[in-house]
Amino acid sequence: MTVSPSPALDLTQDVASLTAELMDIQSVSGNEQRIADAVEAALRTLPHLEVVRDGDSIIARTMLGRSERVILAGHLDTVPLPTVEGSRGTVPSSWDGDVLYGRGATDMKGGVAVQLALAAGLAEPSRDVTFVFYDHEEVEASLSGLGRLQDSHPQWLQADFAVLLEPTNGTVEGGCNGTMRFHASTAGRAAHSARAWMGENAIHAAAEILTRLRDHEPATVTVEGLDYRESLNAVKIWGGTAGNVIPDAATVEINYRFAPDKSIDEADAYVRNLLAGFDLVRTDAAAGARPGLDQPAAASFVAVVGEEPKPKYGWTDVARFSALGIPAVNFGPGDALLAHTDNEHVRAQDIRDCLAALRTWLS
């Protein structure tokens, strides 16, 4: 397949207009080459940056010998385009007054535009800065461009603090909850439903799992001054073979969102204790991230933003930085609740405000 040439990006234009240009480059996960080409080409025109590319991920950094180094990170890909005719959260972008509509408006080409504007406009920042643009965030973790960079260019990802420019409505969101999933299974004995007494109903046996989950009271855990709300829920259930057969097997899928004070092993033990007596198989897990707001770089950043930090309930790639020993926060333009929607949009001023806060902090 021939990939059409990438447009030349003007990194000095209004950051909201730059966001629209980025949105107009369709970059659904797996199709990031054109936008990666455009970003790389723009960064290589900046003599104050060192640049390296790995697949469709790009890293650029200053090398000024500052006492601190910070990472500004964002992903280049988006979720698939809407399938509903007339949806505004698609490509190309469109304006309605000061509001920019289209896929990636909040998640997260506004954040990427801010990164690029800072890369071009701050040749002598007060801290050394590493800009990370990566592919394959919106798909399974094994494909993550950021994960690949951790393996292939670990020396480029050394820093004292990281900011992930995911949408937060311009408020610092520290760290993130961890997440894990289990399959809880029950076994029975198949029989004709007209002679149900000859069998054992595995779906009925799963009722106790659901009862324990229903009655469970999720904790709110304070970590470094932020209150992380946990949740433990059944998210899927299946079993049975036919409408006239007593089911001999049933499975409940469970998702646990746990505060960043717990390790994966501790969270696993918590669920197994609650559901003792049932067969549990953990199917995936990702650790959370402590906010690190007590670090000097984080404290100065929060002071510049000027709003009370909040916890991040969902899992984000700040956890990857935390695993490297780098405190990290989420901070970016737009409302996260609009991400992935058919009405995805962002206010131009929100993008400009995000840029202004980061520029002040780094100047």
Short mmCIF file of C-alpha atoms in Angstrom, two decimals:
data_model
loop_
_atom_site.label_atom_id
_atom_site.label_comp_id
_atom_site.label_asym_id
_atom_site.label_seq_id
_atom_site.Cartn_x
_atom_site.Cartn_y
_atom_site.Cartn_z
CA MET A 1 0.00 0.00 0.00
CA THR A 2 1.35 3.44 -0.94
CA VAL A 3 1.38 5.96 1.89
CA SER A 4 0.62 9.49 0.72
CA PRO A 5 3.20 12.16 1.59
CA SER A 6 2.95 13.75 5.01
CA PRO A 7 2.13 17.45 5.22
CA ALA A 8 4.77 19.89 6.46
CA LEU A 9 3.82 21.05 9.94
CA ASP A 10 4.24 24.69 10.96
CA LEU A 11 5.13 24.45 14.64
CA THR A 12 5.07 28.23 15.11
CA GLN A 13 1.38 28.72 14.27
CA ASP A 14 -1.41 28.98 16.81
CA VAL A 15 -1.39 25.73 18.78
CA ALA A 16 -5.11 25.17 18.19
CA SER A 17 -4.58 25.43 14.42
CA LEU A 18 -1.67 23.01 14.75
CA THR A 19 -4.01 20.63 16.56
CA ALA A 20 -6.40 20.74 13.60
CA GLU A 21 -3.55 19.96 11.19
CA LEU A 22 -2.57 16.95 13.26
CA MET A 23 -6.16 15.75 13.44
CA ASP A 24 -6.43 15.94 9.66
CA ILE A 25 -3.72 13.27 9.40
CA GLN A 26 -5.73 10.11 9.97
CA SER A 27 -3.77 7.98 12.43
CA VAL A 28 -5.96 5.17 13.73
CA SER A 29 -3.79 2.66 15.62
CA GLY A 30 -1.66 0.76 13.13
CA ASN A 31 -1.76 3.63 10.65
CA GLU A 32 0.60 6.10 12.32
CA GLN A 33 3.30 6.30 9.62
CA ARG A 34 2.13 9.56 8.01
CA ILE A 35 1.79 11.47 11.27
CA ALA A 36 5.08 10.04 12.56
CA ASP A 37 6.78 11.16 9.33
CA ALA A 38 5.35 14.66 9.75
CA VAL A 39 6.36 14.93 13.40
CA GLU A 40 9.86 13.61 12.74
CA ALA A 41 10.41 15.98 9.81
CA ALA A 42 9.30 18.98 11.87
CA LEU A 43 11.50 18.07 14.83
CA ARG A 44 14.58 17.53 12.68
CA THR A 45 14.43 21.18 11.59
CA LEU A 46 15.10 22.26 15.19
CA PRO A 47 18.87 22.46 15.77
CA HIS A 48 18.60 22.50 19.57
CA LEU A 49 17.14 18.98 19.66
CA GLU A 50 18.59 15.50 19.30
CA VAL A 51 16.10 13.23 17.52
CA VAL A 52 15.76 9.46 17.23
CA ARG A 53 13.03 7.39 15.57
CA ASP A 54 11.95 3.84 16.37
CA GLY A 55 9.20 2.48 14.15
CA ASP A 56 6.47 5.12 14.31
CA SER A 57 7.69 6.57 17.61
CA ILE A 58 9.96 9.59 17.89
CA ILE A 59 11.99 10.95 20.80
CA ALA A 60 13.57 14.42 20.79
CA ARG A 61 15.57 15.98 23.62
CA THR A 62 17.54 19.01 24.70
CA MET A 63 21.06 18.45 26.02
CA LEU A 64 21.75 21.62 28.01
CA GLY A 65 23.21 20.07 31.15
CA ARG A 66 20.38 21.26 33.39
CA SER A 67 20.08 19.86 36.91
CA GLU A 68 16.66 18.33 36.14
CA ARG A 69 15.22 16.50 33.15
CA VAL A 70 11.50 16.13 32.48
CA ILE A 71 9.63 14.07 29.92
CA LEU A 72 6.60 15.36 28.00
CA ALA A 73 4.86 12.39 26.40
CA GLY A 74 1.90 11.80 24.12
CA HIS A 75 0.63 9.15 21.73
CA LEU A 76 0.08 9.74 18.02
CA ASP A 77 -2.68 7.20 17.39
CA THR A 78 -6.44 7.42 17.79
CA VAL A 79 -9.26 4.93 18.14
CA PRO A 80 -11.15 4.05 14.93
CA LEU A 81 -13.31 6.68 13.26
CA PRO A 82 -17.04 6.85 14.01
CA THR A 83 -19.32 4.66 11.91
CA VAL A 84 -22.47 6.72 12.49
CA GLU A 85 -23.20 8.97 9.52
CA GLY A 86 -23.00 12.65 10.37
CA SER A 87 -20.74 12.19 13.40
CA ARG A 88 -18.50 15.17 14.11
CA GLY A 89 -15.78 13.22 15.88
CA THR A 90 -14.17 12.11 12.63
CA VAL A 91 -11.48 13.12 10.11
CA PRO A 92 -11.01 15.74 8.77
CA SER A 93 -11.55 18.12 11.65
CA SER A 94 -14.07 20.95 11.67
CA TRP A 95 -14.57 24.19 13.58
CA ASP A 96 -17.71 25.50 15.24
CA GLY A 97 -16.69 28.90 16.53
CA ASP A 98 -13.90 28.31 19.06
CA VAL A 99 -14.60 24.57 19.32
CA LEU A 100 -12.61 22.04 17.30
CA TYR A 101 -14.39 18.79 16.41
CA GLY A 102 -12.90 15.54 15.17
CA ARG A 103 -11.20 12.31 16.09
CA GLY A 104 -8.27 13.00 18.39
CA ALA A 105 -9.47 16.44 19.49
CA THR A 106 -9.15 15.42 23.13
CA ASP A 107 -7.39 12.06 22.87
CA MET A 108 -4.89 13.41 22.29
CA LYS A 109 -3.76 15.55 19.40
CA GLY A 110 -4.26 18.72 21.39
CA GLY A 111 -1.65 17.42 23.81
CA VAL A 112 0.66 16.43 20.96
CA ALA A 113 0.32 19.91 19.44
CA VAL A 114 1.34 21.41 22.79
CA GLN A 115 4.42 19.16 22.85
CA LEU A 116 5.42 20.25 19.36
CA ALA A 117 4.86 23.93 20.08
CA LEU A 118 7.07 23.69 23.16
CA ALA A 119 9.73 21.77 21.26
CA ALA A 120 9.91 24.55 18.68
CA GLY A 121 9.49 27.52 21.00
CA LEU A 122 11.78 26.64 23.91
CA ALA A 123 15.36 26.35 22.72
CA GLU A 124 16.66 27.10 26.24
CA PRO A 125 14.20 25.68 28.78
CA SER A 126 14.98 25.91 32.50
CA ARG A 127 14.98 22.10 32.67
CA ASP A 128 16.22 19.68 30.05
CA VAL A 129 13.20 18.28 28.22
CA THR A 130 12.64 14.97 26.46
CA PHE A 131 9.67 14.90 24.08
CA VAL A 132 8.21 11.44 23.47
CA PHE A 133 5.71 10.77 20.66
CA TYR A 134 4.65 7.13 20.44
CA ASP A 135 2.40 4.79 18.47
CA HIS A 136 -0.09 2.05 19.36
CA GLU A 137 -1.45 3.37 22.65
CA GLU A 138 -5.11 2.67 21.89
CA VAL A 139 -4.63 -1.10 21.46
CA GLU A 140 -3.35 -4.01 23.52
CA ALA A 141 -0.42 -3.21 25.78
CA SER A 142 1.92 -5.66 24.03
CA LEU A 143 1.93 -3.36 20.96
CA SER A 144 2.63 -0.14 22.84
CA GLY A 145 5.21 2.10 21.22
CA LEU A 146 6.14 3.46 24.64
CA GLY A 147 6.79 -0.05 25.89
CA ARG A 148 8.96 -0.69 22.84
CA LEU A 149 10.95 2.49 23.49
CA GLN A 150 11.58 1.39 27.07
CA ASP A 151 13.26 -1.71 25.70
CA SER A 152 15.07 -0.23 22.69
CA HIS A 153 16.10 3.24 23.95
CA PRO A 154 16.11 3.11 27.76
CA GLN A 155 18.81 5.78 27.99
CA TRP A 156 16.51 8.25 26.24
CA LEU A 157 13.80 7.71 28.87
CA GLN A 158 15.80 8.69 31.94
CA ALA A 159 14.28 11.66 33.77
CA ASP A 160 13.32 13.11 37.13
CA PHE A 161 9.66 13.69 36.31
CA ALA A 162 7.19 13.04 33.47
CA VAL A 163 4.01 14.70 32.22
CA LEU A 164 1.64 12.67 30.04
CA LEU A 165 -0.51 15.09 28.06
CA GLU A 166 -3.70 13.04 28.18
CA PRO A 167 -6.88 15.14 28.55
CA THR A 168 -7.54 16.30 32.12
CA ASN A 169 -9.43 19.57 31.57
CA GLY A 170 -6.24 21.41 32.41
CA THR A 171 -5.98 19.97 35.94
CA VAL A 172 -3.04 17.92 37.21
CA GLU A 173 -4.11 14.31 37.78
CA GLY A 174 -1.51 12.45 39.78
CA GLY A 175 -0.56 8.83 39.20
CA CYS A 176 -3.29 6.33 38.33
CA ASN A 177 -5.11 3.29 39.63
CA GLY A 178 -3.92 -0.16 38.66
CA THR A 179 -6.16 -2.64 36.88
CA MET A 180 -6.50 -6.41 36.70
CA ARG A 181 -8.99 -8.95 35.40
CA PHE A 182 -9.95 -12.42 36.50
CA HIS A 183 -12.09 -15.26 35.26
CA ALA A 184 -14.02 -16.86 38.12
CA SER A 185 -15.40 -20.23 37.06
CA THR A 186 -17.94 -22.64 38.45
CA ALA A 187 -18.55 -26.24 37.46
CA GLY A 188 -21.78 -28.26 37.43
CA ARG A 189 -23.23 -31.35 35.78
CA ALA A 190 -25.17 -31.21 32.54
CA ALA A 191 -28.69 -32.62 32.36
CA HIS A 192 -31.89 -32.16 30.38
CA SER A 193 -33.71 -29.13 31.76
CA ALA A 194 -36.90 -31.23 32.05
CA ARG A 195 -34.99 -33.39 34.54
CA ALA A 196 -32.98 -30.63 36.21
CA TRP A 197 -32.64 -32.64 39.44
CA MET A 198 -30.27 -34.93 37.57
CA GLY A 199 -27.75 -32.14 37.04
CA GLU A 200 -26.00 -29.32 38.88
CA ASN A 201 -26.49 -25.79 37.56
CA ALA A 202 -23.15 -24.00 37.19
CA ILE A 203 -24.83 -20.66 36.48
CA HIS A 204 -26.74 -20.84 39.73
CA ALA A 205 -23.47 -21.64 41.50
CA ALA A 206 -22.05 -18.37 40.16
CA ALA A 207 -24.69 -16.45 42.11
CA GLU A 208 -22.47 -16.48 45.18
CA ILE A 209 -19.69 -14.78 43.21
CA LEU A 210 -22.10 -12.05 42.14
CA THR A 211 -23.45 -11.67 45.66
CA ARG A 212 -19.99 -11.15 47.13
CA LEU A 213 -19.15 -8.60 44.46
CA ARG A 214 -22.48 -6.80 44.93
CA ASP A 215 -21.99 -6.58 48.68
CA HIS A 216 -18.35 -5.56 48.50
CA GLU A 217 -17.73 -1.96 49.56
CA PRO A 218 -14.89 -0.49 47.48
CA ALA A 219 -12.25 1.42 49.39
CA THR A 220 -11.08 4.99 48.96
CA VAL A 221 -7.35 5.03 49.61
CA THR A 222 -5.34 8.19 50.26
CA VAL A 223 -1.94 8.11 48.57
CA GLU A 224 0.32 11.15 48.92
CA GLY A 225 -2.68 13.36 49.66
CA LEU A 226 -4.89 12.15 46.77
CA ASP A 227 -7.98 9.98 47.32
CA TYR A 228 -8.11 7.05 44.89
CA ARG A 229 -11.49 5.35 44.61
CA GLU A 230 -11.29 1.64 43.95
CA SER A 231 -13.84 -0.52 42.16
CA LEU A 232 -14.39 -4.27 41.92
CA ASN A 233 -17.05 -5.43 39.49
CA ALA A 234 -18.35 -8.26 37.38
CA VAL A 235 -18.07 -7.02 33.81
CA LYS A 236 -19.11 -10.11 31.83
CA ILE A 237 -20.73 -13.51 32.43
CA TRP A 238 -21.25 -16.53 30.22
CA GLY A 239 -22.19 -20.20 30.41
CA GLY A 240 -24.59 -22.82 29.12
CA THR A 241 -24.92 -24.60 25.78
CA ALA A 242 -28.61 -24.69 24.90
CA GLY A 243 -32.05 -23.63 26.09
CA ASN A 244 -32.92 -27.14 27.29
CA VAL A 245 -29.63 -28.10 28.98
CA ILE A 246 -28.62 -27.51 32.58
CA PRO A 247 -25.26 -25.71 32.27
CA ASP A 248 -22.19 -27.57 33.49
CA ALA A 249 -19.87 -24.53 33.40
CA ALA A 250 -20.09 -20.79 33.92
CA THR A 251 -17.57 -17.97 34.06
CA VAL A 252 -17.72 -14.47 35.50
CA GLU A 253 -15.18 -11.89 34.30
CA ILE A 254 -14.12 -9.50 37.04
CA ASN A 255 -12.28 -6.18 36.83
CA TYR A 256 -10.50 -4.72 39.85
CA ARG A 257 -9.31 -1.09 39.75
CA PHE A 258 -6.97 -0.72 42.70
CA ALA A 259 -5.23 2.22 44.34
CA PRO A 260 -1.52 2.74 43.66
CA ASP A 261 -0.59 1.84 47.24
CA LYS A 262 -0.95 -1.83 46.24
CA SER A 263 1.37 -3.98 44.17
CA ILE A 264 -0.05 -6.40 41.64
CA ASP A 265 0.54 -9.27 44.07
CA GLU A 266 -1.23 -7.44 46.89
CA ALA A 267 -4.22 -6.60 44.66
CA ASP A 268 -4.36 -10.20 43.47
CA ALA A 269 -4.38 -11.48 47.04
CA TYR A 270 -7.18 -9.05 47.94
CA VAL A 271 -9.49 -10.41 45.24
CA ARG A 272 -8.65 -14.03 46.00
CA ASN A 273 -9.43 -13.47 49.66
CA LEU A 274 -12.81 -11.95 48.83
CA LEU A 275 -13.68 -14.81 46.48
CA ALA A 276 -12.12 -17.63 48.49
CA GLY A 277 -13.44 -21.01 47.46
CA PHE A 278 -13.81 -20.17 43.79
CA ASP A 279 -11.48 -21.02 40.91
CA LEU A 280 -9.85 -17.72 39.83
CA VAL A 281 -7.56 -17.22 36.84
CA ARG A 282 -5.96 -13.80 36.44
CA THR A 283 -6.02 -12.85 32.77
CA ASP A 284 -4.16 -9.52 32.84
CA ALA A 285 -2.78 -6.93 35.23
CA ALA A 286 -1.13 -3.51 35.13
CA ALA A 287 0.24 -1.78 38.20
CA GLY A 288 -0.87 1.70 39.16
CA ALA A 289 1.39 4.71 39.65
CA ARG A 290 2.01 6.80 42.74
CA PRO A 291 1.60 10.52 41.99
CA GLY A 292 5.03 11.66 43.14
CA LEU A 293 3.70 15.13 43.93
CA ASP A 294 6.28 15.51 46.68
CA GLN A 295 9.07 15.68 44.09
CA PRO A 296 10.48 19.19 43.49
CA ALA A 297 9.65 19.23 39.78
CA ALA A 298 6.10 18.05 40.47
CA ALA A 299 5.58 20.59 43.24
CA SER A 300 6.74 23.46 41.06
CA PHE A 301 4.51 22.28 38.23
CA VAL A 302 1.43 22.09 40.46
CA ALA A 303 2.19 25.60 41.71
CA VAL A 304 2.25 26.93 38.14
CA VAL A 305 -1.01 25.22 37.18
CA GLY A 306 -2.58 26.69 40.30
CA GLU A 307 -5.37 24.16 40.83
CA GLU A 308 -5.76 21.41 43.38
CA PRO A 309 -4.41 18.12 41.92
CA LYS A 310 -6.81 15.22 41.48
CA PRO A 311 -6.28 11.47 41.37
CA LYS A 312 -6.46 9.55 38.06
CA TYR A 313 -8.95 6.71 38.42
CA GLY A 314 -8.31 5.10 35.05
CA TRP A 315 -5.03 3.46 34.02
CA THR A 316 -2.71 5.51 31.81
CA ASP A 317 0.87 5.30 30.64
CA VAL A 318 2.05 7.25 33.67
CA ALA A 319 2.26 3.75 35.16
CA ARG A 320 5.00 2.88 32.64
CA PHE A 321 7.03 5.86 33.82
CA SER A 322 6.39 4.98 37.44
CA ALA A 323 7.72 1.47 36.77
CA LEU A 324 10.95 3.13 35.58
CA GLY A 325 11.17 5.06 38.84
CA ILE A 326 9.98 8.33 37.26
CA PRO A 327 7.16 10.17 39.10
CA ALA A 328 4.51 11.15 36.57
CA VAL A 329 1.25 13.07 36.25
CA ASN A 330 -1.45 13.48 33.62
CA PHE A 331 -2.04 17.02 32.37
CA GLY A 332 -3.59 18.01 29.07
CA PRO A 333 -6.31 19.93 27.27
CA GLY A 334 -9.86 18.69 26.84
CA ASP A 335 -12.43 16.64 28.70
CA ALA A 336 -11.47 12.96 29.03
CA LEU A 337 -15.19 12.05 28.99
CA LEU A 338 -15.31 13.12 25.33
CA ALA A 339 -12.48 10.80 24.29
CA HIS A 340 -13.50 8.10 21.80
CA THR A 341 -16.98 9.59 21.37
CA ASP A 342 -18.75 10.46 18.11
CA ASN A 343 -18.86 14.06 19.37
CA GLU A 344 -15.19 14.45 20.31
CA HIS A 345 -14.20 18.10 20.58
CA VAL A 346 -11.98 20.57 22.41
CA ARG A 347 -12.02 24.32 23.00
CA ALA A 348 -9.18 26.17 21.30
CA GLN A 349 -8.55 28.20 24.46
CA ASP A 350 -8.07 25.04 26.51
CA ILE A 351 -5.21 24.00 24.23
CA ARG A 352 -3.66 27.47 24.46
CA ASP A 353 -4.00 27.48 28.26
CA CYS A 354 -2.27 24.11 28.51
CA LEU A 355 0.59 25.38 26.37
CA ALA A 356 0.88 28.56 28.46
CA ALA A 357 1.10 26.62 31.75
CA LEU A 358 3.82 24.30 30.51
CA ARG A 359 5.73 27.14 28.86
CA THR A 360 5.70 29.11 32.13
CA TRP A 361 6.91 26.09 34.08
CA LEU A 362 9.74 25.36 31.64
CA SER A 363 10.83 28.95 31.05
#
